[in-house]
mmCIF file of C-alpha atoms and ligand atoms in Angstrom:
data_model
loop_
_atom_site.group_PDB
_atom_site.id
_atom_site.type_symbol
_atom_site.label_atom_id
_atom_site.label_comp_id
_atom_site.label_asym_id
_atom_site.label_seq_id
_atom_site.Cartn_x
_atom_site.Cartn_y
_atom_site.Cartn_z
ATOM 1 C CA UNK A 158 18.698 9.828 6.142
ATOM 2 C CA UNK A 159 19.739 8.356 9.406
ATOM 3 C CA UNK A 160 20.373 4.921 9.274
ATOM 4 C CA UNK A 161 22.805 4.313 11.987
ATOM 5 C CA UNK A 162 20.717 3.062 15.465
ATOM 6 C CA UNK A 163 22.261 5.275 18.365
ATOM 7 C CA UNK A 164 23.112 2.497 20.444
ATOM 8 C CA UNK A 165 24.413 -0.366 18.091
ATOM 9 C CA UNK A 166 27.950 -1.235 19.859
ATOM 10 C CA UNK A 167 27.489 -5.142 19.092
ATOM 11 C CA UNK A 168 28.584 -6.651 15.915
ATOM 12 C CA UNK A 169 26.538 -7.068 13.364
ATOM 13 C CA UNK A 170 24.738 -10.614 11.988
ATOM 14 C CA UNK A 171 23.196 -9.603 8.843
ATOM 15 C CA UNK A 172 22.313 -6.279 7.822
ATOM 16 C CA UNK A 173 19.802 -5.542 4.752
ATOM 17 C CA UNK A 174 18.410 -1.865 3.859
ATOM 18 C CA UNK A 175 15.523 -1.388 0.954
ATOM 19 C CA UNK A 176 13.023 1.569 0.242
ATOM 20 C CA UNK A 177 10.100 0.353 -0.669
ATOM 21 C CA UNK A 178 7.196 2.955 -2.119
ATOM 22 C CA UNK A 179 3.393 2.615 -0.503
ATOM 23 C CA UNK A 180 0.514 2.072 -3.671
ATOM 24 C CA UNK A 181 -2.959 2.905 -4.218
ATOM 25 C CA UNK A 182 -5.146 0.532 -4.340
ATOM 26 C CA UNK A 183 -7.596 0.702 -8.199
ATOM 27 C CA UNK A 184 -9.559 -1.741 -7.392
ATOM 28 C CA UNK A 185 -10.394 -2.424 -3.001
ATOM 29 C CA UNK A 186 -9.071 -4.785 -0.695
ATOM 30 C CA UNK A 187 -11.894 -4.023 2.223
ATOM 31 C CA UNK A 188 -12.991 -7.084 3.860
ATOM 32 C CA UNK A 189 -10.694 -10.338 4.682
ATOM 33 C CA UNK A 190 -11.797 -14.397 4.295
ATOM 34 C CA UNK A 191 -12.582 -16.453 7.489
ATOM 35 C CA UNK A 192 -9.691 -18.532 6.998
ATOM 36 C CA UNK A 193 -6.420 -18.059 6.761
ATOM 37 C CA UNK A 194 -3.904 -15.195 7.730
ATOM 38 C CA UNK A 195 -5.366 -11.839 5.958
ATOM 39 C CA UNK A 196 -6.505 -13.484 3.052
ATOM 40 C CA UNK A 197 -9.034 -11.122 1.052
ATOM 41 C CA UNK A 198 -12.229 -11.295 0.776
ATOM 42 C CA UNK A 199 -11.806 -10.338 -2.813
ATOM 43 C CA UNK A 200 -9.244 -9.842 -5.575
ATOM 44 C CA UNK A 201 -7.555 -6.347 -5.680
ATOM 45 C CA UNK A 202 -5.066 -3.999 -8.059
ATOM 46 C CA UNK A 203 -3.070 -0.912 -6.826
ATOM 47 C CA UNK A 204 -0.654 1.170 -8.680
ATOM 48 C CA UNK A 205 2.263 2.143 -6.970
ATOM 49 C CA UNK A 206 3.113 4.918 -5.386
ATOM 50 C CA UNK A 207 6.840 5.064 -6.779
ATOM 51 C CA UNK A 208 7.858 8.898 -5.190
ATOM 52 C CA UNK A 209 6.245 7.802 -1.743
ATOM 53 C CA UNK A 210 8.329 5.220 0.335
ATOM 54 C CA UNK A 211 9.986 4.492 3.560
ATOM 55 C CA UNK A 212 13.405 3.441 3.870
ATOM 56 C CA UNK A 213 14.447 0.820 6.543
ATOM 57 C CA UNK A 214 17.412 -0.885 7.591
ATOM 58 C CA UNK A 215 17.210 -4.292 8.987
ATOM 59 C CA UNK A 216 19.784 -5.674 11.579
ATOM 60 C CA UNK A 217 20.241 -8.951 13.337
ATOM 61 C CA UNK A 218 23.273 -8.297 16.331
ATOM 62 C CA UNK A 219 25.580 -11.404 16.624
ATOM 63 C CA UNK A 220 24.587 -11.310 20.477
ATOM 64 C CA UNK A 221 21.727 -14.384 20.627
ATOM 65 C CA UNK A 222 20.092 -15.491 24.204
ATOM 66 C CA UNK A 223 16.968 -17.728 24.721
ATOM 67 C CA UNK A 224 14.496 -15.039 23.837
ATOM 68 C CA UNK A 225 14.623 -12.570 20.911
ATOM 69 C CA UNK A 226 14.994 -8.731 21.211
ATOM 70 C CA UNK A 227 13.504 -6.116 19.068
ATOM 71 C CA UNK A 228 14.254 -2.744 19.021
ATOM 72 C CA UNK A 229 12.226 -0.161 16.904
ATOM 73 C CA UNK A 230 13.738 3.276 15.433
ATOM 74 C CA UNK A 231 12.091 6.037 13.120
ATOM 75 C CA UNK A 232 14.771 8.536 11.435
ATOM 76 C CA UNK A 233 17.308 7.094 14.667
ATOM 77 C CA UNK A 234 14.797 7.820 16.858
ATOM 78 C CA UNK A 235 13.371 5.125 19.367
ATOM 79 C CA UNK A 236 9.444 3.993 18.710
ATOM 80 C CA UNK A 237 8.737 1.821 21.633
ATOM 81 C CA UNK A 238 4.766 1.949 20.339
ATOM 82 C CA UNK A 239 5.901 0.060 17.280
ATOM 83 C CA UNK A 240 7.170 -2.633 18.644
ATOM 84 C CA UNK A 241 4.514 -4.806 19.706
ATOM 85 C CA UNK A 242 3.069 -4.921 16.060
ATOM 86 C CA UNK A 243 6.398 -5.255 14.595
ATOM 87 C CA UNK A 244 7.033 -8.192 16.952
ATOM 88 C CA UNK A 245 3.821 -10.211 16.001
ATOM 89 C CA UNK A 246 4.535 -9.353 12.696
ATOM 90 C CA UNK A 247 8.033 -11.068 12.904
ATOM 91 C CA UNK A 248 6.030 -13.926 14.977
ATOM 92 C CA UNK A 249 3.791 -14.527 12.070
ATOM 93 C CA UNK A 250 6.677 -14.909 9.739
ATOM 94 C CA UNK A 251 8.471 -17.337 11.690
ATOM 95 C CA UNK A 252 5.163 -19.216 11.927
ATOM 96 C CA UNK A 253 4.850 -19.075 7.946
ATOM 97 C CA UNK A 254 5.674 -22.251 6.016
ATOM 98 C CA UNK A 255 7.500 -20.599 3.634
ATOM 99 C CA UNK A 256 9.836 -19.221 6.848
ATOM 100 C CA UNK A 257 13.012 -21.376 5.873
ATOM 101 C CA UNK A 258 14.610 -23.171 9.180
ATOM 102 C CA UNK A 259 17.339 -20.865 10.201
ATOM 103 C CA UNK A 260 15.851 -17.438 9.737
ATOM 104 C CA UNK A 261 12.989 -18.890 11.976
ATOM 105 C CA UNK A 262 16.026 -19.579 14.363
ATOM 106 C CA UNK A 263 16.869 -16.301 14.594
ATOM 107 C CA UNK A 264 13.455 -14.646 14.317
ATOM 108 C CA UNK A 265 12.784 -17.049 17.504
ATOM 109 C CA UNK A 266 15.859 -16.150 19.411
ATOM 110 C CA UNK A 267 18.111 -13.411 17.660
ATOM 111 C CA UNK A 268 18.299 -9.451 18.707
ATOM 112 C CA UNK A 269 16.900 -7.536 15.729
ATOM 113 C CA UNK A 270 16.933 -3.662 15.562
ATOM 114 C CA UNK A 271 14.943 -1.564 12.630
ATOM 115 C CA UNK A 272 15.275 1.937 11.352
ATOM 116 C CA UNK A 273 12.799 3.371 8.896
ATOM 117 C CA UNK A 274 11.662 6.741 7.749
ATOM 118 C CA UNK A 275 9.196 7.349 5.284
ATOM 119 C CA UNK A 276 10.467 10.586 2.724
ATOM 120 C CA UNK A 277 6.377 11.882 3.089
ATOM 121 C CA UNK A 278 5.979 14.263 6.114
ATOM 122 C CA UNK A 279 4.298 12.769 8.769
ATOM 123 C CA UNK A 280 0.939 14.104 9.892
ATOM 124 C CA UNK A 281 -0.102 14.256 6.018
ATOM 125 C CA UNK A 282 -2.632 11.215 7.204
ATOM 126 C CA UNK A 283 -0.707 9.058 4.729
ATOM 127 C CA UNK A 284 -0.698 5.340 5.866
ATOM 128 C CA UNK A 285 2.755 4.244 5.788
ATOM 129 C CA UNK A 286 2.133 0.857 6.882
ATOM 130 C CA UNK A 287 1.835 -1.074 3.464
ATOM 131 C CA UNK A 288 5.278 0.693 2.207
ATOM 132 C CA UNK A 289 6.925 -0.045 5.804
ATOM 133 C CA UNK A 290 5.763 -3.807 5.726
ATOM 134 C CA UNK A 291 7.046 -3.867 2.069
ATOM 135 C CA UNK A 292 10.280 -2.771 2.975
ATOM 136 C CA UNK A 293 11.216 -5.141 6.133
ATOM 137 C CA UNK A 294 9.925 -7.927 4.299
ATOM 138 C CA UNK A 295 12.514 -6.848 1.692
ATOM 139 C CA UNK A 296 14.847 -6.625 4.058
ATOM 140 C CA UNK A 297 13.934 -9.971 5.817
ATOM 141 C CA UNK A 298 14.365 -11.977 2.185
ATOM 142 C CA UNK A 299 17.749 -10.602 1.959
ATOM 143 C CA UNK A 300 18.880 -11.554 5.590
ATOM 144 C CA UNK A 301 17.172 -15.209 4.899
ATOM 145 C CA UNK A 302 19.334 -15.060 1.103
ATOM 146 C CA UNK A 303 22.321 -14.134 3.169
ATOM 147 C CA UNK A 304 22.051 -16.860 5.504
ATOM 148 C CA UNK A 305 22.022 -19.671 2.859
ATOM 149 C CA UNK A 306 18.303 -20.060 2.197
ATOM 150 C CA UNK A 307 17.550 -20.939 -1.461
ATOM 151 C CA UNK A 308 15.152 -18.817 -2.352
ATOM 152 C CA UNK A 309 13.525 -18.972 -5.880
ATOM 153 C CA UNK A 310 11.172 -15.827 -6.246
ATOM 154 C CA UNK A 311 12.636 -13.193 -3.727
ATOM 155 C CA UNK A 312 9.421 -10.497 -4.776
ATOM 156 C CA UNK A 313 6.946 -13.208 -4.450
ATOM 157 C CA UNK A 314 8.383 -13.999 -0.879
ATOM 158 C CA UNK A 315 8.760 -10.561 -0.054
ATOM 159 C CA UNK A 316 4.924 -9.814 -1.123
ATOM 160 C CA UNK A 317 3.585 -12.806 0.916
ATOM 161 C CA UNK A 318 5.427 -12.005 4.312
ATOM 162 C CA UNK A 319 4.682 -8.112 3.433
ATOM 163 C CA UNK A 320 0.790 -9.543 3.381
ATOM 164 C CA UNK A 321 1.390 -10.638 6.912
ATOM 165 C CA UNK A 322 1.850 -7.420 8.504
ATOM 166 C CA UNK A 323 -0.474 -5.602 6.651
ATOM 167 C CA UNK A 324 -2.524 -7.150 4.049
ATOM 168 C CA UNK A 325 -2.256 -4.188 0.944
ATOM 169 C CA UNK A 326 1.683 -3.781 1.761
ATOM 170 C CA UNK A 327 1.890 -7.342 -0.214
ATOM 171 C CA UNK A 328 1.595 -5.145 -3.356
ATOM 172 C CA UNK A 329 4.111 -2.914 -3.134
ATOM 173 C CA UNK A 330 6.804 -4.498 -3.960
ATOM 174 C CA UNK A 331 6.587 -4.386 -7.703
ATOM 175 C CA UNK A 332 7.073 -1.797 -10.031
ATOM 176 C CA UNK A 333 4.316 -2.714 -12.843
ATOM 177 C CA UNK A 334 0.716 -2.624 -11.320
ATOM 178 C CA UNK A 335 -0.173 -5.611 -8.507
ATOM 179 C CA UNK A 336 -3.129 -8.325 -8.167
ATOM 180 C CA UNK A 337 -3.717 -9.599 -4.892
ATOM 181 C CA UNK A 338 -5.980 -12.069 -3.965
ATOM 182 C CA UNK A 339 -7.412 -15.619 -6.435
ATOM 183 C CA UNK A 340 -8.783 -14.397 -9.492
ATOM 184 C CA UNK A 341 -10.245 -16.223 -12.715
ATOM 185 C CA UNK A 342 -8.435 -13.914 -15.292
ATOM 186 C CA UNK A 343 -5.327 -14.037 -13.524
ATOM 187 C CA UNK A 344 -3.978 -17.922 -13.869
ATOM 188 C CA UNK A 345 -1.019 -16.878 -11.288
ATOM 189 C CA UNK A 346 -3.275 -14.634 -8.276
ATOM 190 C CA UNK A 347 -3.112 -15.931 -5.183
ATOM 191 C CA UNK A 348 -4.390 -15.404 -1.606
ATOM 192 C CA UNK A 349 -0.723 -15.150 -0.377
ATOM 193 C CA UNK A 350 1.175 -13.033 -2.129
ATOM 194 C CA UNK A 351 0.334 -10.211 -5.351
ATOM 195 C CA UNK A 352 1.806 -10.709 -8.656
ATOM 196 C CA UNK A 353 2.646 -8.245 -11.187
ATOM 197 C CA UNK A 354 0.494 -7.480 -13.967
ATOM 198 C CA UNK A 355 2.936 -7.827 -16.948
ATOM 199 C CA UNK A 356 0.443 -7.744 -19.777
ATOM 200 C CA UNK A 357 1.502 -5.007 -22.398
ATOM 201 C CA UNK A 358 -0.506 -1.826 -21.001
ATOM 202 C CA UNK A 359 -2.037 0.373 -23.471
ATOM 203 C CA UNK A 360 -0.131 3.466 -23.876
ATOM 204 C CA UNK A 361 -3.175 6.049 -23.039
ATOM 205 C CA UNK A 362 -2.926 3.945 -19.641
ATOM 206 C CA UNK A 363 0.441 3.039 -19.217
ATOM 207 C CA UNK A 364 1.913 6.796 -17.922
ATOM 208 C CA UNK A 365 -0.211 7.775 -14.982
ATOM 209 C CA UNK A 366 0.359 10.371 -12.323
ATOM 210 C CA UNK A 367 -1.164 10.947 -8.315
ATOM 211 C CA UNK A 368 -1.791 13.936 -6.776
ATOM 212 C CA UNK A 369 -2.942 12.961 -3.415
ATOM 213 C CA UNK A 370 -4.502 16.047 -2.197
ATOM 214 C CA UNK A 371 -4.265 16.698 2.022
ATOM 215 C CA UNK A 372 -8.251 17.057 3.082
ATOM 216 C CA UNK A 373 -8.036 15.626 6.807
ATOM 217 C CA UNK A 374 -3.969 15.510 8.038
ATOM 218 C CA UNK A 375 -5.217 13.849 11.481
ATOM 219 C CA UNK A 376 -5.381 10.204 12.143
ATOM 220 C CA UNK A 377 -7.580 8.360 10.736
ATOM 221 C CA UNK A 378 -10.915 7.761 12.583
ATOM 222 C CA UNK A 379 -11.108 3.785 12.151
ATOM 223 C CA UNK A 380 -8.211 1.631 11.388
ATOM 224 C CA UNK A 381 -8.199 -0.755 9.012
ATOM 225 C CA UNK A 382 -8.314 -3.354 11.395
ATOM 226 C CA UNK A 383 -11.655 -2.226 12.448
ATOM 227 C CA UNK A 384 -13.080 -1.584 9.148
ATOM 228 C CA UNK A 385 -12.272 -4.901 7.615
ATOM 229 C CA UNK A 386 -13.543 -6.349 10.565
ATOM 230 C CA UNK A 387 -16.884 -4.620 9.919
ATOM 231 C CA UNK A 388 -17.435 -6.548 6.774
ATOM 232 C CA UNK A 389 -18.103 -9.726 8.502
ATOM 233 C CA UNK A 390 -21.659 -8.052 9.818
ATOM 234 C CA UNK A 391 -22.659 -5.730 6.600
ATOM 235 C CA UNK A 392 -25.732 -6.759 4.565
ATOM 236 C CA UNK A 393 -23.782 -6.053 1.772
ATOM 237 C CA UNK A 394 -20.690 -7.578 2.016
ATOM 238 C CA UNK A 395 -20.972 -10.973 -0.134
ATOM 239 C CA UNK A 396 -22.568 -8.252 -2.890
ATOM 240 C CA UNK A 397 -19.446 -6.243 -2.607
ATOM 241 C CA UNK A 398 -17.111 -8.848 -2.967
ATOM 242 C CA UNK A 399 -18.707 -10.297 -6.174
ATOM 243 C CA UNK A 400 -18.664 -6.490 -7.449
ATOM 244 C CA UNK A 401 -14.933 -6.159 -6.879
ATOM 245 C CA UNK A 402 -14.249 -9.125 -8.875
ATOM 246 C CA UNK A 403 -16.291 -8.107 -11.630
ATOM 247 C CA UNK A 404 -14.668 -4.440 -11.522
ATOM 248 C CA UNK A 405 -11.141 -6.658 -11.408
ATOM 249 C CA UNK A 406 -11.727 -8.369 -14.731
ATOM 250 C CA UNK A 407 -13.156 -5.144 -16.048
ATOM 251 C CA UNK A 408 -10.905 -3.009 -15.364
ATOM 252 C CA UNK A 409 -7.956 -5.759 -16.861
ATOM 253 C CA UNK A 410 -8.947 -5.277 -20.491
ATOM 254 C CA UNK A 411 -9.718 -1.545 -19.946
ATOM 255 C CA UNK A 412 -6.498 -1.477 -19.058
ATOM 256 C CA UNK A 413 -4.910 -3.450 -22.181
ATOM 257 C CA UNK A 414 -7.475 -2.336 -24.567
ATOM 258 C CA UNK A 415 -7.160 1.715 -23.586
ATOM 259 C CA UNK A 416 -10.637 2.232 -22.582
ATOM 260 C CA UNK A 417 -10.191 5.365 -20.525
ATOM 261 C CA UNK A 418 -13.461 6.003 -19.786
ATOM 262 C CA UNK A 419 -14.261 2.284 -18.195
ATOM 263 C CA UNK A 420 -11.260 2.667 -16.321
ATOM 264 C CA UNK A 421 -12.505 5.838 -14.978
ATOM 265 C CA UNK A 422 -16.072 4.836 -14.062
ATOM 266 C CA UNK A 423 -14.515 1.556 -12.231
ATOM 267 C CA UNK A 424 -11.901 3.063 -10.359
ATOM 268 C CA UNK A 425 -14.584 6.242 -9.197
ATOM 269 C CA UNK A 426 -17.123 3.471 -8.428
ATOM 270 C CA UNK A 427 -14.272 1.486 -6.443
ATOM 271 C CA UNK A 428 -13.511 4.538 -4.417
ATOM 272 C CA UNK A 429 -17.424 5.334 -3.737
ATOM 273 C CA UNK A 430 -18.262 1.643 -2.945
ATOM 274 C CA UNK A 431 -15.463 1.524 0.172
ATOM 275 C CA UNK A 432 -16.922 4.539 1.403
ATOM 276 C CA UNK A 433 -20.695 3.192 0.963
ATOM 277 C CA UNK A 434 -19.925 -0.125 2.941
ATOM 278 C CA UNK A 435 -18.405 2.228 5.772
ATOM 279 C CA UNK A 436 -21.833 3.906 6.108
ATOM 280 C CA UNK A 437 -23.816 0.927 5.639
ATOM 281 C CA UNK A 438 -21.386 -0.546 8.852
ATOM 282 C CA UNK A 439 -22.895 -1.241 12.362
ATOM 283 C CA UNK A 440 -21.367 1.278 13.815
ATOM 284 C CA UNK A 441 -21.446 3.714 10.768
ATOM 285 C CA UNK A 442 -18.520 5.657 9.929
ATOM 286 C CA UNK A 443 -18.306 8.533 7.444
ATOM 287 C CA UNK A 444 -14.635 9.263 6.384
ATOM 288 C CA UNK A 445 -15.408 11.846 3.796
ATOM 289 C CA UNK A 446 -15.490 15.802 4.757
ATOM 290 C CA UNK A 447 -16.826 18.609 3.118
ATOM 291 C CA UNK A 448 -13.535 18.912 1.452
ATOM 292 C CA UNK A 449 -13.584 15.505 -0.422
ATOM 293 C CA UNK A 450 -16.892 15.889 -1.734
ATOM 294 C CA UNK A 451 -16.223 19.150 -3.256
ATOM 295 C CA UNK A 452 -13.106 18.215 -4.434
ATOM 296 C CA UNK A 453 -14.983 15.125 -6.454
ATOM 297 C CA UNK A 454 -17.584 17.461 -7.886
ATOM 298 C CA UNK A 455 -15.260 19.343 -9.160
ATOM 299 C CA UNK A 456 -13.144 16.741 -11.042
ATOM 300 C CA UNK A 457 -16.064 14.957 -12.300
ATOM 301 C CA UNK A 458 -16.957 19.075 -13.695
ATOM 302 C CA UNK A 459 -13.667 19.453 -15.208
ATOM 303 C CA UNK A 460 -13.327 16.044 -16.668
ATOM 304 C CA UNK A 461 -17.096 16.689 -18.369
ATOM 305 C CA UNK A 462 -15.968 19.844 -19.845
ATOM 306 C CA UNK A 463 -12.307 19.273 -20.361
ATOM 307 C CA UNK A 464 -11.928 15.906 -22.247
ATOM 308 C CA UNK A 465 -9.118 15.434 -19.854
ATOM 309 C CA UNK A 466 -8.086 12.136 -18.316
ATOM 310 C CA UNK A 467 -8.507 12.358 -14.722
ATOM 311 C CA UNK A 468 -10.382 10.704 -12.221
ATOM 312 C CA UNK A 469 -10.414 10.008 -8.319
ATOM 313 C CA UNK A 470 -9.934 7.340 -5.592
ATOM 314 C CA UNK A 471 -10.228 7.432 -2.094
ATOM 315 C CA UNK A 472 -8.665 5.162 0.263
ATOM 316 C CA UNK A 473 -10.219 4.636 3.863
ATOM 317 C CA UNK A 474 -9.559 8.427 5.225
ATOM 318 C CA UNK A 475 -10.989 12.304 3.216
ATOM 319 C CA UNK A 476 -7.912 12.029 1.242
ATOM 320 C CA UNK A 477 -8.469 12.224 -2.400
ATOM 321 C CA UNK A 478 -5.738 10.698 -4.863
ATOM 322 C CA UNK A 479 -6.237 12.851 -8.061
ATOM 323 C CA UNK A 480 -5.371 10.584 -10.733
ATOM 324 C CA UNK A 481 -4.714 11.806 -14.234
ATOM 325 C CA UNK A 482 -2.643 10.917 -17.133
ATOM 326 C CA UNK A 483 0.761 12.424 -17.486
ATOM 327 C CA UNK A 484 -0.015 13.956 -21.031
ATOM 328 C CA UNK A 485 -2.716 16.082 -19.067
ATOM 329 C CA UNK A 486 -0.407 17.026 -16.593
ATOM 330 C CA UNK A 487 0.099 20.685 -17.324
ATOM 331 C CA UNK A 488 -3.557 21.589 -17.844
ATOM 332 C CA UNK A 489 -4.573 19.580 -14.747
ATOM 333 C CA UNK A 490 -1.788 21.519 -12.643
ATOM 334 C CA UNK A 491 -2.767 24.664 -14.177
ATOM 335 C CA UNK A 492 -6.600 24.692 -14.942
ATOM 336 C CA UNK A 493 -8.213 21.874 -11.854
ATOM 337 C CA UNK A 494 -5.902 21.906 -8.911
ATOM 338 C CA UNK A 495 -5.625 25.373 -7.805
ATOM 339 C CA UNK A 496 -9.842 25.074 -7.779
ATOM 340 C CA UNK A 497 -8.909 22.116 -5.215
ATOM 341 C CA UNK A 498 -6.531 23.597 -3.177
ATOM 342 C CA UNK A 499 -7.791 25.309 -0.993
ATOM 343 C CA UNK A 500 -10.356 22.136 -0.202
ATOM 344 C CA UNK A 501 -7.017 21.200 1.384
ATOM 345 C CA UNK A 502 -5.656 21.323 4.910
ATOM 346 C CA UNK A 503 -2.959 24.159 4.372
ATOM 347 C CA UNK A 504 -3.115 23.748 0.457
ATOM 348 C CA UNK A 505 -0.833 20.475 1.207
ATOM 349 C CA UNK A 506 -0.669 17.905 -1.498
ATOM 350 C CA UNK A 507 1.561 15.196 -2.379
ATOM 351 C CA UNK A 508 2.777 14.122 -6.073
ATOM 352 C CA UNK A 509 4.050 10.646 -7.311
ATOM 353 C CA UNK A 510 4.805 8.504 -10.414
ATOM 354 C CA UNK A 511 2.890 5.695 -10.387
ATOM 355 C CA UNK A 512 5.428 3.334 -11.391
ATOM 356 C CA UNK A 513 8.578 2.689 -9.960
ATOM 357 C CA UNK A 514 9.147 -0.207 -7.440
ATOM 358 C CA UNK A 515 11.278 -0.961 -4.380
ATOM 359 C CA UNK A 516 15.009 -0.604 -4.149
ATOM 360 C CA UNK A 517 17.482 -1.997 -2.514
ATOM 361 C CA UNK A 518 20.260 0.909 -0.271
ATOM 362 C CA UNK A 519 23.894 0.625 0.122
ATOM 363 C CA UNK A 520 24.036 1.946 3.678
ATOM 364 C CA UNK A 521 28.091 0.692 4.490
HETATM 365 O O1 PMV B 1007 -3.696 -3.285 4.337
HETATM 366 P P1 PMV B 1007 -4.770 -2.786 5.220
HETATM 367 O O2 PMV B 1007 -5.266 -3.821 6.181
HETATM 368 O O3 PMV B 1007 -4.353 -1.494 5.901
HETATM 369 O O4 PMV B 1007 -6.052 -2.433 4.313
HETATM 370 C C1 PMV B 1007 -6.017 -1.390 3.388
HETATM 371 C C2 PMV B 1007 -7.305 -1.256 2.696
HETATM 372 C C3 PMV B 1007 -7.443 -0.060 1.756
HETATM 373 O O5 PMV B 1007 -6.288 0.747 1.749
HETATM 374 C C4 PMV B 1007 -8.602 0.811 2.193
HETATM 375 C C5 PMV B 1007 -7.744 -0.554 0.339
HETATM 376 C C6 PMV B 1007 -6.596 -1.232 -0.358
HETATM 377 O O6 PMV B 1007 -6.867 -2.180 -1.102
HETATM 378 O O7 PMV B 1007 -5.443 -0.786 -0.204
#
């Protein structure tokens, strides 16, 4: 990958380069708390998505002047478009309490370029944002590190100023699953950052795989943005919220005790209730096509008759993440997906692991 910037002739500050992977969210982050900065609504777990990351390179120039400069780049190439979200996400930062004193400096006043490319082909309707956010916050610890700051849990940092740019990206910074948001079961979830889940995972849980399969490649039809922002008006919403956190604390001990089934049935009914409080929205949106419906039927058919473990989740687009255990690998590959195929735009689908973490990249 590219990771020189075509027009960097100034001498360089700091310089910090990480690929971070995106994750799937098991149980939902969909709806955020009145107060504070994208705090959720309710408590959330992904899995990450270890084989599907971007890779960005962070620079601050030596050149400083009363006003800060950002430049954007994806693959080398300049983004312009990115660079007003980028820049309010570095504003929120520097705002942060946990910002320490001289990175603020330089957030307030420095000339910062970035360079990212995500190793999933674009137009795949993949949201990069939460592994792009994951990565420049990596990148951002480092630089703070590097100028002197003393900084006792670099992940948790990295997770809450990830949260500031976009509010899932705060869990993909870890390898091992990640909680976001306050949560009875979990004495160290918080509001600002996710935390890994390090209890010992049952084995018949512990080796996972993702399939995401390619319904709808456009854009999707409401951004996050919007749709959390629908919450605040749905009938449902305080109902929801109390049903995520029960499906949380579920879905904990399914997890440690190898129920395989529960897990299932949460993580299905996780995927359908997102999509239900999108239709029961003011406007209404429905994000599913034919595609992803069929594509359901048919796993939930194959899982009856099979024995096998695999399930679904959706996130906010017709997507569908086919989830299955790696010991059912080959006669998922061989006897389900080529039924789901062609329920896909050009047959495309993506594989990961589902747990590997961020990295940092020797670019010099
Ligand atoms: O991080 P955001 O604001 O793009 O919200 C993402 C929400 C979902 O992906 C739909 C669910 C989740 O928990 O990741």
């Amino acid at each position: 990958m590219n990771m020189e910037f075509p027009d960097l002739n100034t001498p360089v500050a700091h310089s910090a380069s990480w690929s971070c992977p995106s994750n799937i969210a098991l149980v939902k982050y969909w709806g955020k708390k009145p107060e504070g900065i994208q705090w959720p609504a309710n408590a959330s777990i992904s899995w990450s998505l270890g084989d599907l990351r971007a890779r960005t390179r962070l620079v601050l120039l030596e050149s400083q002047s009363a006003e800060s400069s950002l430049e954007c780049y994806l693959s080398g190439e300049r983004k312009p478009s990115f660079e007003p979200k980028i820049r309010d996400f570095l504003a929120r930062v520097s705002a942060d309490g946990s910002c320490p004193e001289s990175l603020r400096a330089s957030l307030v006043s420095g000339a910062w370029r970035i360079d990212s490319s995500n190793n999933f082909p674009h137009g795949t309707g993949i949201a990069s944002s939460a592994a792009g956010f994951g990565a420049l916050a990596l990148c951002l610890v480092d630089i703070a590190v590097a100028m002197g700051s003393d900084v006792s849990n670099p992940m948790e940092l990295a997770s809450r100023w990830a949260r500031l740019g976009s509010g899932s990206a705060c869990r993909s910074v870890y390898a091992d699953p990640a909680i976001w948001g306050l949560h009875p079961a979990v004495a160290a979830s918080s509001d600002d950052f996710a935390v890994p889940f390090h209890a010992r995972i049952h084995p018949d849980l512990a080796e996972w795989k993702d399939y995401v399969l390619i319904v709808d490649a456009g854009e999707k039809s409401v951004s996050s943005t919007q749709g959390h922002a629908l919450l605040k008006a749905n009938p449902y919403a305080e109902a929801r919220y109390a049903q995520a956190q029960e499906h949380l604390g579920d879905l904990l001990t399914a997890m440690q005790n190898g129920e395989v089934s529960r897990f299932m049935d949460i993580v299905e009914s996780e995927a359908l209730q997102l999509h239900a409080m999108m239709m029961a929205s003011t406007p209404s949106f429905i994000l599913m096509r034919p595609g992803t419906l069929a594509i359901i039927e048919k796993i939930r058919a194959y899982r009856e008759q099979s024995g096998a473990s695999v399930c679904f989740t959706l996130d906010a687009g017709a997507n569908v993440h086919l989830l299955f255990a790696s010991v059912d690998e080959n006669r998922v590959v061989n006897n389900l997906l080529p039924s789901l195929l062609p329920h896909c735009q050009d047959n495309q689908y993506l594989c990961s692991n589902l747990n590997s973490g961020p990295e940092p990249l020797n670019h010099e």
